[in-house]
Short mmCIF file of C-alpha atoms in Angstrom, two decimals:
data_model
loop_
_atom_site.label_atom_id
_atom_site.label_comp_id
_atom_site.label_asym_id
_atom_site.label_seq_id
_atom_site.Cartn_x
_atom_site.Cartn_y
_atom_site.Cartn_z
CA MET A 514 8.88 22.80 17.41
CA ASN A 515 8.62 22.41 13.65
CA GLN A 516 6.05 19.95 12.41
CA PRO A 517 4.95 18.99 8.91
CA ALA A 518 2.07 20.96 7.43
CA TRP A 519 -0.05 17.81 7.07
CA LEU A 520 0.32 17.21 10.80
CA GLU A 521 -0.75 20.79 11.54
CA ALA A 522 -3.85 20.17 9.45
CA ALA A 523 -4.55 16.92 11.29
CA TRP A 524 -4.25 18.51 14.75
CA ALA A 525 -6.78 21.15 13.69
CA GLU A 526 -9.33 18.33 13.15
CA PHE A 527 -8.69 16.68 16.52
CA GLY A 528 -11.98 15.66 18.18
CA VAL A 529 -14.10 15.38 15.03
CA ARG A 530 -16.12 12.20 15.49
CA GLU A 531 -18.90 10.14 14.00
CA ILE A 532 -22.49 11.02 14.84
CA PRO A 533 -24.43 8.19 16.49
CA GLY A 534 -27.55 7.08 14.64
CA LYS A 535 -28.49 7.69 11.04
CA GLU A 536 -26.83 11.09 10.62
CA ASN A 537 -23.39 11.49 9.14
CA SER A 538 -20.67 13.92 10.12
CA ALA A 539 -20.25 16.58 7.44
CA GLU A 540 -16.58 16.87 8.33
CA ILE A 541 -15.95 13.15 7.82
CA LEU A 542 -17.79 13.11 4.50
CA ARG A 543 -15.64 16.05 3.46
CA TYR A 544 -12.51 13.97 4.12
CA PHE A 545 -13.70 11.50 1.50
CA ARG A 546 -14.23 14.26 -1.07
CA GLU A 547 -10.88 15.90 -0.38
CA ALA A 548 -9.12 12.54 -0.60
CA GLY A 549 -10.59 12.05 -4.07
CA ASP A 550 -13.73 9.91 -3.59
CA THR A 551 -17.02 11.73 -4.16
CA SER A 552 -19.22 8.63 -4.07
CA VAL A 553 -19.12 7.90 -0.33
CA GLN A 554 -22.24 9.14 1.44
CA SER A 555 -21.88 7.47 4.83
CA GLU A 556 -19.34 7.57 7.63
CA GLU A 557 -19.89 3.80 7.95
CA THR A 558 -17.20 3.45 5.28
CA PRO A 559 -13.76 3.12 6.96
CA TRP A 560 -12.22 6.56 6.77
CA CYS A 561 -8.66 6.43 8.14
CA ALA A 562 -7.15 6.59 4.63
CA ALA A 563 -9.59 9.33 3.61
CA PHE A 564 -8.51 11.40 6.60
CA ALA A 565 -4.83 10.92 5.80
CA GLY A 566 -5.41 11.81 2.16
CA ALA A 567 -7.44 14.90 3.05
CA MET A 568 -4.78 16.21 5.45
CA LEU A 569 -2.07 15.67 2.86
CA LYS A 570 -4.21 17.52 0.32
CA ARG A 571 -4.62 20.46 2.68
CA ALA A 572 -0.86 20.52 3.10
CA GLY A 573 -0.31 20.67 -0.65
CA CYS A 574 0.62 17.01 -1.19
CA GLU A 575 -1.32 14.57 -3.31
CA GLY A 576 -2.41 11.42 -1.48
CA THR A 577 -3.09 8.05 -3.04
CA GLY A 578 -6.69 8.79 -4.09
CA SER A 579 -7.65 5.46 -2.52
CA LEU A 580 -9.66 4.59 0.58
CA LEU A 581 -7.41 1.60 1.28
CA ALA A 582 -4.92 2.14 4.08
CA ARG A 583 -2.39 -0.14 2.43
CA SER A 584 -2.38 2.02 -0.70
CA PHE A 585 0.10 4.23 1.16
CA LEU A 586 2.69 1.45 1.05
CA ASP A 587 3.27 2.33 -2.62
CA TRP A 588 3.21 6.09 -2.06
CA GLY A 589 5.90 8.66 -1.31
CA LEU A 590 9.24 7.71 0.17
CA SER A 591 9.94 4.71 2.38
CA LEU A 592 11.57 5.43 5.76
CA ASP A 593 13.81 2.97 7.54
CA GLU A 594 13.35 4.66 10.92
CA PRO A 595 10.39 6.28 12.73
CA ARG A 596 10.03 9.99 12.03
CA PHE A 597 7.79 12.52 13.71
CA GLY A 598 4.82 13.13 11.40
CA ALA A 599 5.53 10.12 9.20
CA ILE A 600 2.64 8.11 7.82
CA ALA A 601 2.48 4.75 9.55
CA VAL A 602 0.76 1.92 7.69
CA LEU A 603 -0.45 -0.94 9.90
CA ALA A 604 -1.88 -4.40 9.30
CA ARG A 605 -5.36 -5.16 10.62
CA GLY A 606 -6.19 -8.72 11.52
CA ASP A 607 -5.38 -11.57 9.16
CA ASP A 608 -6.88 -9.93 6.08
CA PRO A 609 -3.96 -9.11 3.73
CA ALA A 610 -5.99 -6.28 2.19
CA ALA A 611 -7.06 -4.63 5.47
CA GLY A 612 -5.07 -2.05 7.34
CA HIS A 613 -4.92 1.24 9.18
CA VAL A 614 -3.04 4.46 8.52
CA GLY A 615 -2.20 7.44 10.73
CA PHE A 616 0.46 10.05 11.49
CA LEU A 617 3.22 9.08 13.94
CA ILE A 618 3.57 11.41 16.93
CA GLY A 619 5.47 9.24 19.42
CA THR A 620 6.51 5.83 20.66
CA ALA A 621 6.21 4.07 24.03
CA GLY A 622 7.89 0.71 24.38
CA GLU A 623 6.19 -1.58 21.88
CA LYS A 624 3.50 0.99 21.07
CA LEU A 625 3.20 3.50 18.27
CA TYR A 626 1.11 6.56 19.03
CA LEU A 627 -0.77 7.76 15.97
CA LEU A 628 -2.84 10.85 15.28
CA GLY A 629 -5.41 9.62 12.80
CA GLY A 630 -8.99 9.30 11.67
CA ASN A 631 -11.43 6.49 12.45
CA GLN A 632 -9.66 5.80 15.75
CA ASN A 633 -12.41 5.02 18.24
CA ASP A 634 -14.78 6.58 15.67
CA ALA A 635 -12.98 9.92 15.90
CA VAL A 636 -9.93 11.93 14.94
CA SER A 637 -7.82 11.12 17.98
CA VAL A 638 -4.50 9.93 19.32
CA ALA A 639 -4.36 6.20 19.98
CA PRO A 640 -1.70 3.51 20.67
CA PHE A 641 -1.09 0.59 18.33
CA ASP A 642 1.14 -2.45 18.65
CA ALA A 643 4.44 -1.85 16.85
CA ALA A 644 4.25 -5.43 15.62
CA ARG A 645 1.43 -4.37 13.28
CA LEU A 646 3.66 -1.91 11.42
CA LEU A 647 3.98 -2.50 7.68
CA GLY A 648 6.03 0.60 6.95
CA PHE A 649 6.65 4.31 7.45
CA ARG A 650 6.14 6.63 4.47
CA TRP A 651 7.02 10.27 3.84
CA PRO A 652 5.69 12.61 1.14
CA ASN A 653 8.06 13.23 -1.74
CA THR A 654 7.67 17.00 -1.39
CA GLU A 655 9.97 17.85 -4.27
CA ALA A 656 8.05 15.57 -6.64
CA HIS A 657 4.72 17.02 -5.51
CA ALA A 658 5.78 20.66 -5.57
CA GLU A 659 4.64 21.41 -9.10
CA GLN A 660 1.38 19.55 -8.51
CA THR A 661 0.59 21.66 -5.45
CA ALA A 662 1.12 25.05 -7.10
CA ALA A 663 -2.09 26.68 -8.31
CA SER A 664 -2.39 26.59 -12.06
CA ASN A 665 -4.87 29.43 -12.60
CA GLY A 666 -3.76 32.72 -14.07
CA ILE A 667 -4.88 34.87 -11.13
CA PHE A 668 -2.57 33.05 -8.73
CA ALA A 669 0.38 33.57 -11.07
CA LYS A 670 -0.37 37.30 -11.28
CA LEU A 671 -0.72 37.63 -7.51
CA LEU A 672 2.46 35.70 -6.85
CA THR A 673 4.45 37.82 -9.30
CA HIS A 674 3.47 40.94 -7.37
CA VAL A 675 4.20 39.44 -3.96
CA LEU A 676 7.62 38.16 -5.02
CA ASP A 677 8.43 41.63 -6.38
CA MET A 678 7.54 43.05 -2.96
CA GLU A 679 9.45 40.40 -1.01
CA GLY A 680 12.73 40.56 -2.92
CA GLY A 681 15.62 38.14 -2.50
CA TYR A 682 17.57 36.72 0.39
CA SER A 683 17.84 38.70 3.63
CA ASN A 684 18.73 38.10 7.25
CA ASP A 685 17.96 41.36 9.00
CA PRO A 686 18.67 41.11 12.76
CA TYR A 687 15.52 43.14 13.43
CA ASP A 688 13.34 40.78 11.40
CA PRO A 689 11.81 38.12 13.69
CA GLY A 690 11.46 35.86 10.66
CA GLY A 691 15.22 35.38 10.47
CA PRO A 692 16.80 34.16 7.21
CA THR A 693 14.29 34.73 4.41
CA ASN A 694 14.40 34.31 0.65
CA ARG A 695 11.63 35.41 -1.71
CA GLY A 696 9.39 35.86 1.32
CA VAL A 697 9.91 32.28 2.53
CA THR A 698 11.43 32.12 6.01
CA LEU A 699 13.83 29.42 7.09
CA GLU A 700 11.22 28.00 9.46
CA VAL A 701 8.58 27.80 6.72
CA TYR A 702 11.04 26.16 4.33
CA ALA A 703 12.11 23.58 6.92
CA ASN A 704 8.46 22.86 7.67
CA PHE A 705 7.78 22.29 3.98
CA LYS A 706 10.72 19.87 3.84
CA GLY A 707 9.52 18.13 6.99
CA GLN A 708 12.81 18.86 8.76
CA THR A 709 13.80 20.31 12.11
CA ILE A 710 16.11 23.30 12.44
CA ASP A 711 19.03 22.63 14.78
CA ALA A 712 22.72 23.44 14.96
CA GLY A 713 23.56 20.67 12.52
CA SER A 714 20.84 21.27 9.92
CA ARG A 715 20.69 25.07 10.01
CA PRO A 716 23.65 25.84 7.66
CA ARG A 717 22.46 23.27 5.12
CA LEU A 718 18.87 24.53 5.20
CA ILE A 719 20.00 28.14 4.79
CA ALA A 720 22.06 27.13 1.75
CA GLU A 721 19.02 25.36 0.28
CA LEU A 722 16.81 28.35 1.06
CA LYS A 723 19.13 30.66 -0.86
CA SER A 724 18.58 28.58 -4.00
CA ILE A 725 14.95 27.56 -3.39
CA PRO A 726 13.35 26.24 -6.63
CA ASP A 727 10.50 28.17 -8.24
CA ALA A 728 8.14 25.20 -7.95
CA VAL A 729 8.72 24.96 -4.21
CA VAL A 730 8.12 28.70 -3.78
CA GLU A 731 4.84 28.42 -5.69
CA ALA A 732 3.72 25.40 -3.69
CA ILE A 733 4.44 27.12 -0.37
CA TYR A 734 2.58 30.29 -1.31
CA ASP A 735 -0.35 28.29 -2.65
CA ARG A 736 -0.85 26.03 0.34
CA ARG A 737 0.07 28.47 3.12
CA TYR A 738 -1.60 31.65 1.86
CA TYR A 739 -3.61 31.55 -1.37
CA ASP A 740 -5.74 28.52 -0.53
CA PRO A 741 -6.24 29.04 3.25
CA ALA A 742 -7.16 32.70 2.66
CA HIS A 743 -9.72 31.59 0.00
CA CYS A 744 -8.37 34.05 -2.55
CA ALA A 745 -9.95 32.02 -5.36
CA LEU A 746 -13.36 33.37 -4.30
CA PHE A 747 -12.45 36.94 -5.24
CA THR A 748 -11.92 38.97 -8.37
CA ALA A 749 -8.29 39.77 -9.14
CA PRO A 750 -8.10 43.27 -7.53
CA LEU A 751 -9.49 42.12 -4.16
CA ALA A 752 -7.62 38.81 -4.37
CA LEU A 753 -4.40 40.80 -4.84
CA MET A 754 -4.93 42.92 -1.72
CA HIS A 755 -6.07 39.92 0.32
CA PHE A 756 -3.26 37.61 -0.82
CA ASP A 757 -0.62 40.24 -0.16
CA ALA A 758 -2.09 40.82 3.30
CA ALA A 759 -2.16 37.09 4.05
CA VAL A 760 1.52 36.82 3.16
CA ASN A 761 2.63 39.87 5.11
CA HIS A 762 0.24 39.78 8.10
CA GLY A 763 -0.76 36.12 8.24
CA VAL A 764 -3.89 34.44 6.91
CA GLY A 765 -5.96 34.88 10.06
CA ALA A 766 -5.10 38.56 10.37
CA ALA A 767 -5.87 39.14 6.70
CA ILE A 768 -9.31 37.57 7.00
CA ARG A 769 -10.07 39.64 10.08
CA MET A 770 -8.99 42.84 8.34
CA LEU A 771 -11.17 41.99 5.36
CA GLN A 772 -14.11 41.42 7.69
CA GLN A 773 -13.40 44.74 9.38
CA ALA A 774 -13.39 46.43 5.98
CA VAL A 775 -16.86 45.10 5.14
CA ASN A 776 -18.18 45.70 8.68
CA VAL A 777 -19.20 42.16 9.65
CA THR A 778 -18.47 39.98 12.65
CA VAL A 779 -14.71 39.63 12.92
CA ASP A 780 -14.26 35.92 13.60
CA GLY A 781 -11.46 34.96 11.22
CA GLU A 782 -13.67 32.75 9.04
CA ILE A 783 -14.94 33.58 5.57
CA GLY A 784 -18.51 32.41 5.69
CA PRO A 785 -21.84 33.44 4.14
CA GLU A 786 -22.08 36.71 6.10
CA THR A 787 -18.65 37.87 5.01
CA LEU A 788 -19.20 36.87 1.39
CA ALA A 789 -22.56 38.62 1.24
CA ALA A 790 -21.01 41.81 2.60
CA ILE A 791 -18.15 41.64 0.10
CA GLY A 792 -20.64 41.18 -2.74
CA SER A 793 -22.56 44.27 -1.72
CA ARG A 794 -19.57 46.62 -1.60
CA SER A 795 -18.04 48.74 -4.33
CA LEU A 796 -14.74 47.09 -5.23
CA ILE A 797 -12.71 50.31 -5.21
CA ASP A 798 -14.16 51.45 -1.88
CA LEU A 799 -13.50 48.02 -0.42
CA ILE A 800 -9.83 47.79 -1.37
CA ASP A 801 -9.33 51.42 -0.28
CA ASP A 802 -10.72 50.56 3.16
CA TYR A 803 -8.74 47.34 3.30
CA ALA A 804 -5.53 49.23 2.48
CA GLU A 805 -6.16 51.80 5.20
CA ILE A 806 -6.79 49.09 7.79
CA ARG A 807 -3.47 47.51 6.81
CA ARG A 808 -1.68 50.85 7.22
CA THR A 809 -3.18 51.30 10.68
CA ARG A 810 -2.10 47.81 11.66
CA TYR A 811 1.45 48.40 10.46
CA ARG A 812 1.73 51.65 12.42
CA ALA A 813 0.88 49.79 15.62
CA LEU A 814 3.68 47.24 15.22
CA PRO A 815 6.85 47.63 17.35
CA HIS A 816 9.15 47.33 14.33
CA PHE A 817 7.39 50.08 12.40
CA TRP A 818 10.37 52.39 12.98
CA ARG A 819 12.55 49.92 11.11
CA PHE A 820 10.30 48.59 8.36
CA GLY A 821 7.37 51.02 8.33
CA ARG A 822 8.30 53.00 5.23
CA GLY A 823 8.66 49.81 3.20
CA TRP A 824 5.41 48.37 4.56
CA LEU A 825 3.43 51.46 3.61
CA LYS A 826 5.00 51.53 0.15
CA ARG A 827 3.97 47.91 -0.26
CA VAL A 828 0.34 48.69 0.56
CA ASP A 829 0.35 51.67 -1.82
CA ALA A 830 1.85 49.58 -4.63
CA THR A 831 -0.65 46.78 -4.06
CA LEU A 832 -3.58 49.20 -4.03
CA ALA A 833 -2.41 50.96 -7.17
CA LEU A 834 -1.95 47.70 -9.06
CA GLY A 835 -5.34 46.42 -7.94
CA LYS A 836 -7.04 49.60 -9.14
CA SER A 837 -5.25 49.41 -12.48
CA TRP A 838 -6.50 45.85 -12.94
CA ALA A 839 -10.03 46.93 -12.05
CA ALA A 840 -9.92 49.77 -14.58
CA ALA A 841 -8.43 47.62 -17.33
CA GLU A 842 -10.94 44.80 -16.86
CA GLY A 843 -13.95 46.93 -15.89
CA THR A 844 -14.27 45.04 -12.60
CA THR A 845 -16.59 46.62 -10.03
CA ARG A 846 -17.17 43.66 -7.70
CA GLY A 847 -14.90 41.95 -5.22
CA LEU A 848 -16.71 38.62 -5.29
CA LEU A 849 -16.68 36.27 -8.24
CA GLU A 850 -20.00 35.09 -9.60
CA PRO A 851 -20.93 31.58 -8.41
CA ASP A 852 -20.39 30.05 -11.84
CA GLN A 853 -16.88 31.54 -11.91
CA ILE A 854 -15.77 29.70 -8.80
CA ALA A 855 -14.76 26.27 -10.03
CA LYS A 856 -14.54 24.80 -6.54
CA GLY A 857 -16.63 27.23 -4.57
CA GLU A 858 -18.43 24.53 -2.59
CA THR A 859 -15.17 22.98 -1.47
CA SER A 860 -13.74 26.35 -0.50
CA MET A 861 -16.81 27.25 1.49
CA ASN A 862 -17.00 23.91 3.23
CA THR A 863 -13.62 24.39 4.81
CA THR A 864 -14.77 27.55 6.59
CA THR A 865 -18.40 26.94 7.34
CA THR A 866 -19.11 27.00 11.06
CA LYS A 867 -19.72 23.54 12.47
CA THR A 868 -23.23 22.76 13.66
CA THR A 869 -23.98 22.52 17.35
CA ASP A 870 -27.15 20.47 17.39
CA ASP A 871 -25.37 17.64 19.19
CA GLY A 872 -23.85 18.78 22.48
CA SER A 873 -21.15 16.13 22.58
CA LYS A 874 -20.18 16.83 19.00
CA TRP A 875 -19.81 20.56 19.62
CA TRP A 876 -17.66 19.99 22.68
CA ALA A 877 -15.41 17.51 20.93
CA GLN A 878 -14.83 19.98 18.13
CA SER A 879 -14.21 22.91 20.48
CA LYS A 880 -11.19 21.24 22.04
CA THR A 881 -11.25 23.81 24.89
CA LEU A 882 -10.65 21.39 27.72
CA TRP A 883 -8.17 19.34 25.72
CA GLY A 884 -6.06 22.39 25.02
CA THR A 885 -5.94 23.35 28.69
CA LEU A 886 -5.17 19.85 29.96
CA ILE A 887 -2.55 19.02 27.36
CA THR A 888 -0.78 22.36 27.59
CA ALA A 889 -0.55 21.89 31.35
CA ALA A 890 0.60 18.32 30.84
CA ALA A 891 3.62 19.58 28.93
CA THR A 892 5.17 20.48 32.27
CA VAL A 893 4.28 17.18 33.95
CA LEU A 894 4.53 14.32 31.46
CA PRO A 895 8.20 14.84 30.56
CA VAL A 896 9.00 14.30 34.23
CA VAL A 897 6.87 11.23 34.90
CA ALA A 898 6.90 9.68 31.42
CA PRO A 899 10.39 8.12 31.58
CA ALA A 900 9.31 6.07 34.57
CA ILE A 901 6.76 4.25 32.40
CA GLY A 902 8.83 4.21 29.22
CA VAL A 903 6.86 6.84 27.27
CA SER A 904 8.72 8.99 24.74
CA LEU A 905 6.54 12.09 24.27
CA PRO A 906 8.68 15.25 24.67
CA ALA A 907 7.39 18.47 26.20
CA ASN A 908 7.69 20.46 22.98
CA LEU A 909 5.52 17.91 21.16
CA ILE A 910 2.87 18.11 23.86
CA GLN A 911 3.07 21.90 23.91
CA THR A 912 2.81 22.07 20.10
CA PHE A 913 -0.46 20.20 20.29
CA GLY A 914 -1.68 22.53 23.03
CA ASP A 915 -0.88 25.55 20.86
CA GLN A 916 -2.81 24.05 17.94
CA VAL A 917 -5.81 23.47 20.17
CA LEU A 918 -5.77 26.92 21.71
CA THR A 919 -5.67 28.48 18.25
CA ALA A 920 -8.85 26.61 17.38
CA VAL A 921 -10.47 27.82 20.60
CA GLN A 922 -10.21 31.45 19.48
CA ALA A 923 -12.83 30.73 16.83
CA LEU A 924 -15.43 29.63 19.39
CA THR A 925 -18.21 31.76 20.79
CA GLY A 926 -20.64 31.43 23.69
CA VAL A 927 -18.77 30.62 26.87
CA PHE A 928 -21.94 29.53 28.61
CA GLY A 929 -23.00 27.25 25.79
CA THR A 930 -19.56 25.65 25.64
CA ALA A 931 -19.62 25.04 29.39
CA LEU A 932 -22.95 23.26 29.07
CA ALA A 933 -21.58 21.19 26.20
CA ILE A 934 -18.57 20.18 28.29
CA TYR A 935 -20.85 19.13 31.13
CA GLY A 936 -22.86 16.97 28.77
CA ARG A 937 -19.79 15.53 27.14
CA PHE A 938 -18.35 14.32 30.46
CA LYS A 939 -21.15 11.78 30.51
CA ALA A 940 -19.75 10.17 27.39
CA SER A 941 -16.44 8.48 26.62
CA SER A 942 -13.38 10.70 26.35
CA VAL A 943 -11.79 11.30 22.97
CA LEU A 944 -8.42 11.89 24.58
CA SER A 945 -8.01 8.57 26.39
CA LEU A 946 -5.45 6.24 24.85
CA ARG A 947 -7.16 2.89 24.43
CA LYS A 948 -5.95 -0.44 23.20
CA ASN A 949 -7.35 -1.73 19.95
#
């Protein structure tokens, strides 16, 4: 099931919650910074709007820059009908300035089910009375496209190379990506537009894909590959190899191959260990090793017989261009100096491993049990839900389960997680749907 990128980002944060006592959750404070407010130093400040703004930012859309939930009433496009992933703005009490904001994931009678922040002090799913609704909003993705594209020169150089490699429109029956133009698949394009592919929309979306605007292409590559792969941390030759790998293999696979090339723990997260290892390697040796790992990976793929020659040529061309850049600029390192990384702290924060000092906190972030329960529920709830008037389809439930299970792959220590789960069962459940 297609879902908007901002909703994907929000599901990935499911279970993050406030820390009891005087401490503050680093994740929640980060939401404030990403939403545009650097002055907040405490999770005591209402953070539903900050969470919404941060998730939109991660998806390549600018939020309102405000911590007021009602600020979203003047943002984006107004919707007349509920829409999966739409931003729902709610009233709160009799205060005309107070409100709540979250992402719509379903309805049940007179209830709206929202995935949002500051719901029972956590990122969770919770029901709200439909009578509180002030409006549904949707990002104006076309208007934000140019804002979301990276403006630095390195990104432009990397994108030029990747688009040269990707070519124009194709619909090869052996390509699992289906209709693709300039490296953007139909599914990715529909996701960017916040639309679902079905028999009625498919011809129209394919026609749009064939004439996809440059600004939209740039925004998609920036938010789906360049930024998540943290290419801005690297000098141009390594950034080129890494960006091209992220596009062609996927961001997670690219990070793991980079970690394999520098011989560190392969966990799919660029943290201090990985960065230190990159900084200690010769740039040319590093991109040579990275290229060879990519070749090996390609040779193991079932479609190598069909696309293998082109894949290997792509790696060779990327490596040659990277080396020519290194020679022309005299670059010998793969890692930028700290003062060259304009937003290094922000980039690092998004990949730093979460602390585990608090057992309940670690369990809530791991999402292991939630993924198992909800994935299993996808086969049960669609059967029993109609009897109680709930409209949560199986593919929606399963989509959430898939998001959770992806997050689980990053966890380590089965025994430690089990102990955390045991401790967490003594506290209130994040998953329960409670009335406000």
